[in-house]
CSV table of C-alpha atoms in Angstrom, one decimal:
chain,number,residue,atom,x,y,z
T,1,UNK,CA,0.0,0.0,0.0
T,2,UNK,CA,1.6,3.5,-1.0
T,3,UNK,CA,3.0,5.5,1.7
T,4,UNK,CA,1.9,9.0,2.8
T,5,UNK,CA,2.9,11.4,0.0
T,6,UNK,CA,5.2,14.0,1.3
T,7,UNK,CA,6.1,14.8,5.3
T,8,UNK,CA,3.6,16.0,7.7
T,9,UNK,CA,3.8,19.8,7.8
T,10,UNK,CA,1.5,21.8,9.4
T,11,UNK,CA,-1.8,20.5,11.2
T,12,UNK,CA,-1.8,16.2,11.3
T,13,UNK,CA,-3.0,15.5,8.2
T,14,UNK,CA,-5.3,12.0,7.1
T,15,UNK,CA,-3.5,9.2,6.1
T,16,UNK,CA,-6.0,7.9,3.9
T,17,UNK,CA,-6.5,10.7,1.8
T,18,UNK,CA,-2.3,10.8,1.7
T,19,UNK,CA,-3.1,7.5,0.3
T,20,UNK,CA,-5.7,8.0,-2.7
T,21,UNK,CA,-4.1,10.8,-3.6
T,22,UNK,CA,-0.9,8.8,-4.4
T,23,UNK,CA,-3.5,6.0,-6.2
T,24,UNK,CA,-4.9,8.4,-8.0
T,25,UNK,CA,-1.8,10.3,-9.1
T,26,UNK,CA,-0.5,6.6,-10.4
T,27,UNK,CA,-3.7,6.1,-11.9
T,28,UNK,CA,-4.4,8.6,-13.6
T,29,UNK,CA,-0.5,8.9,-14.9
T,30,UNK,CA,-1.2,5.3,-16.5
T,31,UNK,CA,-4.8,6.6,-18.0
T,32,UNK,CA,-3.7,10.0,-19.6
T,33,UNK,CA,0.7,10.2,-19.2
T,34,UNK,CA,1.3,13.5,-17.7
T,35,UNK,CA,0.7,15.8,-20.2
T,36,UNK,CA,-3.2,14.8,-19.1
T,37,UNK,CA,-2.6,14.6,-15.6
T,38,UNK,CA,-4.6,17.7,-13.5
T,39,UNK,CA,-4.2,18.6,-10.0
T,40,UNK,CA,-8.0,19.1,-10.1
T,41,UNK,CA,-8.4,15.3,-11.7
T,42,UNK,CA,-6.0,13.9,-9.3
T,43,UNK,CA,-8.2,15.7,-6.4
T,44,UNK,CA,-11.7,14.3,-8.2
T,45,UNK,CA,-10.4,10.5,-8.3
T,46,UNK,CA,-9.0,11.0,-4.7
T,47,UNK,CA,-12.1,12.1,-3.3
T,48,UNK,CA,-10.2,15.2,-1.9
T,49,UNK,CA,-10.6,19.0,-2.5
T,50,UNK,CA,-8.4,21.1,-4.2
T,51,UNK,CA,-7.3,22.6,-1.2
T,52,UNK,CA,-6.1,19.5,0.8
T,53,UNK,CA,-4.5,18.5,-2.2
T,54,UNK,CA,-2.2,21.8,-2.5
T,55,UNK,CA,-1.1,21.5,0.9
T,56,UNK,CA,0.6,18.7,0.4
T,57,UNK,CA,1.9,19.3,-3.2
T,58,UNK,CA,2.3,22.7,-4.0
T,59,UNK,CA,2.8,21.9,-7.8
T,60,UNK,CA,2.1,18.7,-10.4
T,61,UNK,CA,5.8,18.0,-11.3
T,62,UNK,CA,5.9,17.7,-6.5
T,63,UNK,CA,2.8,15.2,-7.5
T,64,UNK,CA,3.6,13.3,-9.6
T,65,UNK,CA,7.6,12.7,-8.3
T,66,UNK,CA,6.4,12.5,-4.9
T,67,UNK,CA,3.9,9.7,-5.9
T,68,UNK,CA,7.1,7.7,-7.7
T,69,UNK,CA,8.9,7.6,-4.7
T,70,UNK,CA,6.2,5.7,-3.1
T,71,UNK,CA,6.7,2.9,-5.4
T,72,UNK,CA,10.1,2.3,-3.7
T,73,UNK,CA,10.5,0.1,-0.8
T,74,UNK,CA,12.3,2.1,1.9
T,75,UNK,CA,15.7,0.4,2.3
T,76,UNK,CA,19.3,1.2,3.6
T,77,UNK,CA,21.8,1.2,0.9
T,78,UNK,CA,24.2,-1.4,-0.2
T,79,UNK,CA,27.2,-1.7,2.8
T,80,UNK,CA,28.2,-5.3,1.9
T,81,UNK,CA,31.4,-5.1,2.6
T,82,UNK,CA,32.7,-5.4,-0.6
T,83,UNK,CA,32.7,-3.4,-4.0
T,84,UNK,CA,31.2,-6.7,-5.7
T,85,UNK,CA,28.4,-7.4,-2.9
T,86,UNK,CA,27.6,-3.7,-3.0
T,87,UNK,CA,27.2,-3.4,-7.2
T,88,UNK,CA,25.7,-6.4,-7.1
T,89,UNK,CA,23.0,-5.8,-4.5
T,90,UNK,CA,22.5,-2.0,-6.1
T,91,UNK,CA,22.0,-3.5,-9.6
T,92,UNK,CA,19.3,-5.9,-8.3
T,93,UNK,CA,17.6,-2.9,-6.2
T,94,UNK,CA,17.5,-0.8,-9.0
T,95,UNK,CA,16.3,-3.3,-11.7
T,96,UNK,CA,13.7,-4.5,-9.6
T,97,UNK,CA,12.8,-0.8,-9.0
T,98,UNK,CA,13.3,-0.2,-12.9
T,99,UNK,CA,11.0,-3.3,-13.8
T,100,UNK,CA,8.1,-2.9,-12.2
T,101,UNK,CA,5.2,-0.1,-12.0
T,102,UNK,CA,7.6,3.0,-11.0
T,103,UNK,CA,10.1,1.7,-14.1
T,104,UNK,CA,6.9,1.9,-16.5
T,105,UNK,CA,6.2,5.1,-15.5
T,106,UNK,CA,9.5,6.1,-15.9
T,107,UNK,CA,9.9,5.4,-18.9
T,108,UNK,CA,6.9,7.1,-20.2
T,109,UNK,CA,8.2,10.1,-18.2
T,110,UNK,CA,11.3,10.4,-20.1
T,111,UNK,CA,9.7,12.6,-23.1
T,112,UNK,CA,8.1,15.1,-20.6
T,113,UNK,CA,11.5,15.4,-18.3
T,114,UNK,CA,13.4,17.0,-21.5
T,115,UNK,CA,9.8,19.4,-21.9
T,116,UNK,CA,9.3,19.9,-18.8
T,117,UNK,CA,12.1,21.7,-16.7
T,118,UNK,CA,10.7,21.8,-13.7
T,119,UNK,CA,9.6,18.2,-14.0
T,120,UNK,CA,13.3,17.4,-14.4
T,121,UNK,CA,14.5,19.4,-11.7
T,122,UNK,CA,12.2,17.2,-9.2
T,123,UNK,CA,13.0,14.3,-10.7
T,124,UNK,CA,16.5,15.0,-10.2
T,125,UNK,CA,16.2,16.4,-7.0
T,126,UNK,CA,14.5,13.1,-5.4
T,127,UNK,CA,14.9,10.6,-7.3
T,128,UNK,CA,18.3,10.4,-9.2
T,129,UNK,CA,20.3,12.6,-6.9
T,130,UNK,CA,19.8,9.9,-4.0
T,131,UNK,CA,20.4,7.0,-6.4
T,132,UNK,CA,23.4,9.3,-7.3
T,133,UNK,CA,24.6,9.8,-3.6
T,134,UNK,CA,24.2,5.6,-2.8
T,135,UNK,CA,26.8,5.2,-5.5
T,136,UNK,CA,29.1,7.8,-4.5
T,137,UNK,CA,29.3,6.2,-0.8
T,138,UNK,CA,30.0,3.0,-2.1
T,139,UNK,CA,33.0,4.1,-4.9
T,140,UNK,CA,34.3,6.5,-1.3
T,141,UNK,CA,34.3,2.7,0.8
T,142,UNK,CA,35.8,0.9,-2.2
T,143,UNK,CA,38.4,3.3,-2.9
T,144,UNK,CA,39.0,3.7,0.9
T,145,UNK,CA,39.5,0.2,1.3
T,146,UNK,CA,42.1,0.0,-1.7
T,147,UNK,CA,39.8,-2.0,-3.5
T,148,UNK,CA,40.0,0.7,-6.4
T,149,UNK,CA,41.5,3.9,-7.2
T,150,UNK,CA,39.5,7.0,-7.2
T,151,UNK,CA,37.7,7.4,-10.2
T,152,UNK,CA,38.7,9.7,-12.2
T,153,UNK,CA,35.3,11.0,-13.5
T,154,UNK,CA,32.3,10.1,-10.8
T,155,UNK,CA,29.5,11.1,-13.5
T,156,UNK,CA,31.2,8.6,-15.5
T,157,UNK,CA,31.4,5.5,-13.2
T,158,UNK,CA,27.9,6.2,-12.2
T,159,UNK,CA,26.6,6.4,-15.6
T,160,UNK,CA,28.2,2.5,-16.3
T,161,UNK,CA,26.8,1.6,-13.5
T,162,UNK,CA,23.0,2.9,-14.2
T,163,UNK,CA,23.0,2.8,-18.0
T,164,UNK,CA,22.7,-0.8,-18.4
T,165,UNK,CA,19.9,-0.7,-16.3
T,166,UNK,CA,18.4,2.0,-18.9
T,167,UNK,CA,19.0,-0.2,-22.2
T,168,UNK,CA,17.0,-2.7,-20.8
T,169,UNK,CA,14.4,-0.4,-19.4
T,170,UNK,CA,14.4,1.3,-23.2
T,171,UNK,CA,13.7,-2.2,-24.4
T,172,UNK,CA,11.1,-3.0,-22.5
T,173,UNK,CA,12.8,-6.4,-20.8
T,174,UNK,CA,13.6,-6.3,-16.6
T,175,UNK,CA,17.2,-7.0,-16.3
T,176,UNK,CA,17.6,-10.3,-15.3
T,177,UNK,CA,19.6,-11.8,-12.2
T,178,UNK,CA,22.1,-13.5,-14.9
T,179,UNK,CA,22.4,-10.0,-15.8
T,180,UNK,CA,23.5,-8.4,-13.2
T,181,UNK,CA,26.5,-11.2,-12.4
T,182,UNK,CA,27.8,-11.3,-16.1
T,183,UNK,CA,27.9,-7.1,-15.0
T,184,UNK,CA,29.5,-7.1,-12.2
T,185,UNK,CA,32.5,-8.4,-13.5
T,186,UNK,CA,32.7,-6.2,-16.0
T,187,UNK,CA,32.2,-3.3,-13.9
T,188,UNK,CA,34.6,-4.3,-11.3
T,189,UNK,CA,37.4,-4.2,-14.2
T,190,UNK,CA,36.1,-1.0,-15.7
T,191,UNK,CA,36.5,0.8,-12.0
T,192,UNK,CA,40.4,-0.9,-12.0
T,193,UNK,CA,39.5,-3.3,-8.9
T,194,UNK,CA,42.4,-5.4,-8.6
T,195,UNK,CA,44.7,-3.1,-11.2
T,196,UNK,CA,48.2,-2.0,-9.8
T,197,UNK,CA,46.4,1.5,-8.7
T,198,UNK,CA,44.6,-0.4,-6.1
T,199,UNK,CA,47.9,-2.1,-4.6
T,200,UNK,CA,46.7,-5.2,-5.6
């Protein structure tokens, strides 16, 4: 069941109407894509008025993000130990995040994010900037550990980490577990994990 949209601010607000407005929101981006979502629709299908609506979300790119992130089961990130454990368990999170319902609607946000600049800056700000922070911890703990050097570009090593995620995602297929370990491999010797820079 989707999570309360956005934190409490302000006077306790209900939980259930937190919830239909996230089921509408999803709904309603499946129906019409965002170009046709409407605060006002989203308020109609909730069952809510304008006004409660707008003091949680003070604007339909808030919405719609906000209602993406409740599609996401609420996890600590990847600390295995180990560069490997921790690509592989971030790959699996993020394909399984990727492939289901939020992935779908991803993907059919992608047009409106390059249309929509305020879209993409809430997109960015909540939902790739954290994916983009996990990843920077666990490069910091690899590199700290000597299992890599530093890399050289961190946009870079993020991007071969996500993008393979994205070509399947483009193609409509969930990247599968066998996937994810030919990957791994791959990605360890792209980041230089066992090259002479890690003093190994």
């Amino acid at each position: 069941m989707p999570t309360p949209l956005l934190p409490a601010r302000g006077r306790p607000r209900s939980v259930d109407a937190d919830r239909a407005i996230v089921c509408a929101t999803i709904e309603l981006l499946e129906e019409h894509g965002y170009a046709g979502l409407t605060m006002a629709g989203v308020a109609e299908r909730a069952g809510v008025s304008t006004a409660t609506l707008y003091r949680r979300c003070s604007s339909k790119e808030d919405l719609v993000v906000g209602a993406l992130e409740t599609l996401v089961v609420d996890r600590p990130e990847a600390d295995t130990g180990s560069l490997e454990g921790d690509l592989r368990e971030s790959l699996h999170r993020i394909g399984e995040h990727m492939s289901g319902e939020r992935g779908r609607l991803l993907l059919g946000l992608a047009g409106e994010i390059f249309r929509h600049p305020a879209l993409a800056d809430a997109t960015r700000a909540r939902i790739r900037r954290p994916m983009e922070e996990n990843l920077r911890a666990i490069f910091d703990r690899a590199t700290e550990r000597g299992e890599i050097p530093a890399p050289a570009d961190i946009q870079v090593a993020i991007a071969m980490v996500v993008g393979p995620i994205h070509f399947w995602l483009l193609a409509g297929e969930a990247i599968s577990p066998g996937v994810v370990e030919t990957l791994v491999p791959m990605l360890l010797r792209a980041l230089g994990a066992g090259g002479s820079s890690s003093g190994r």
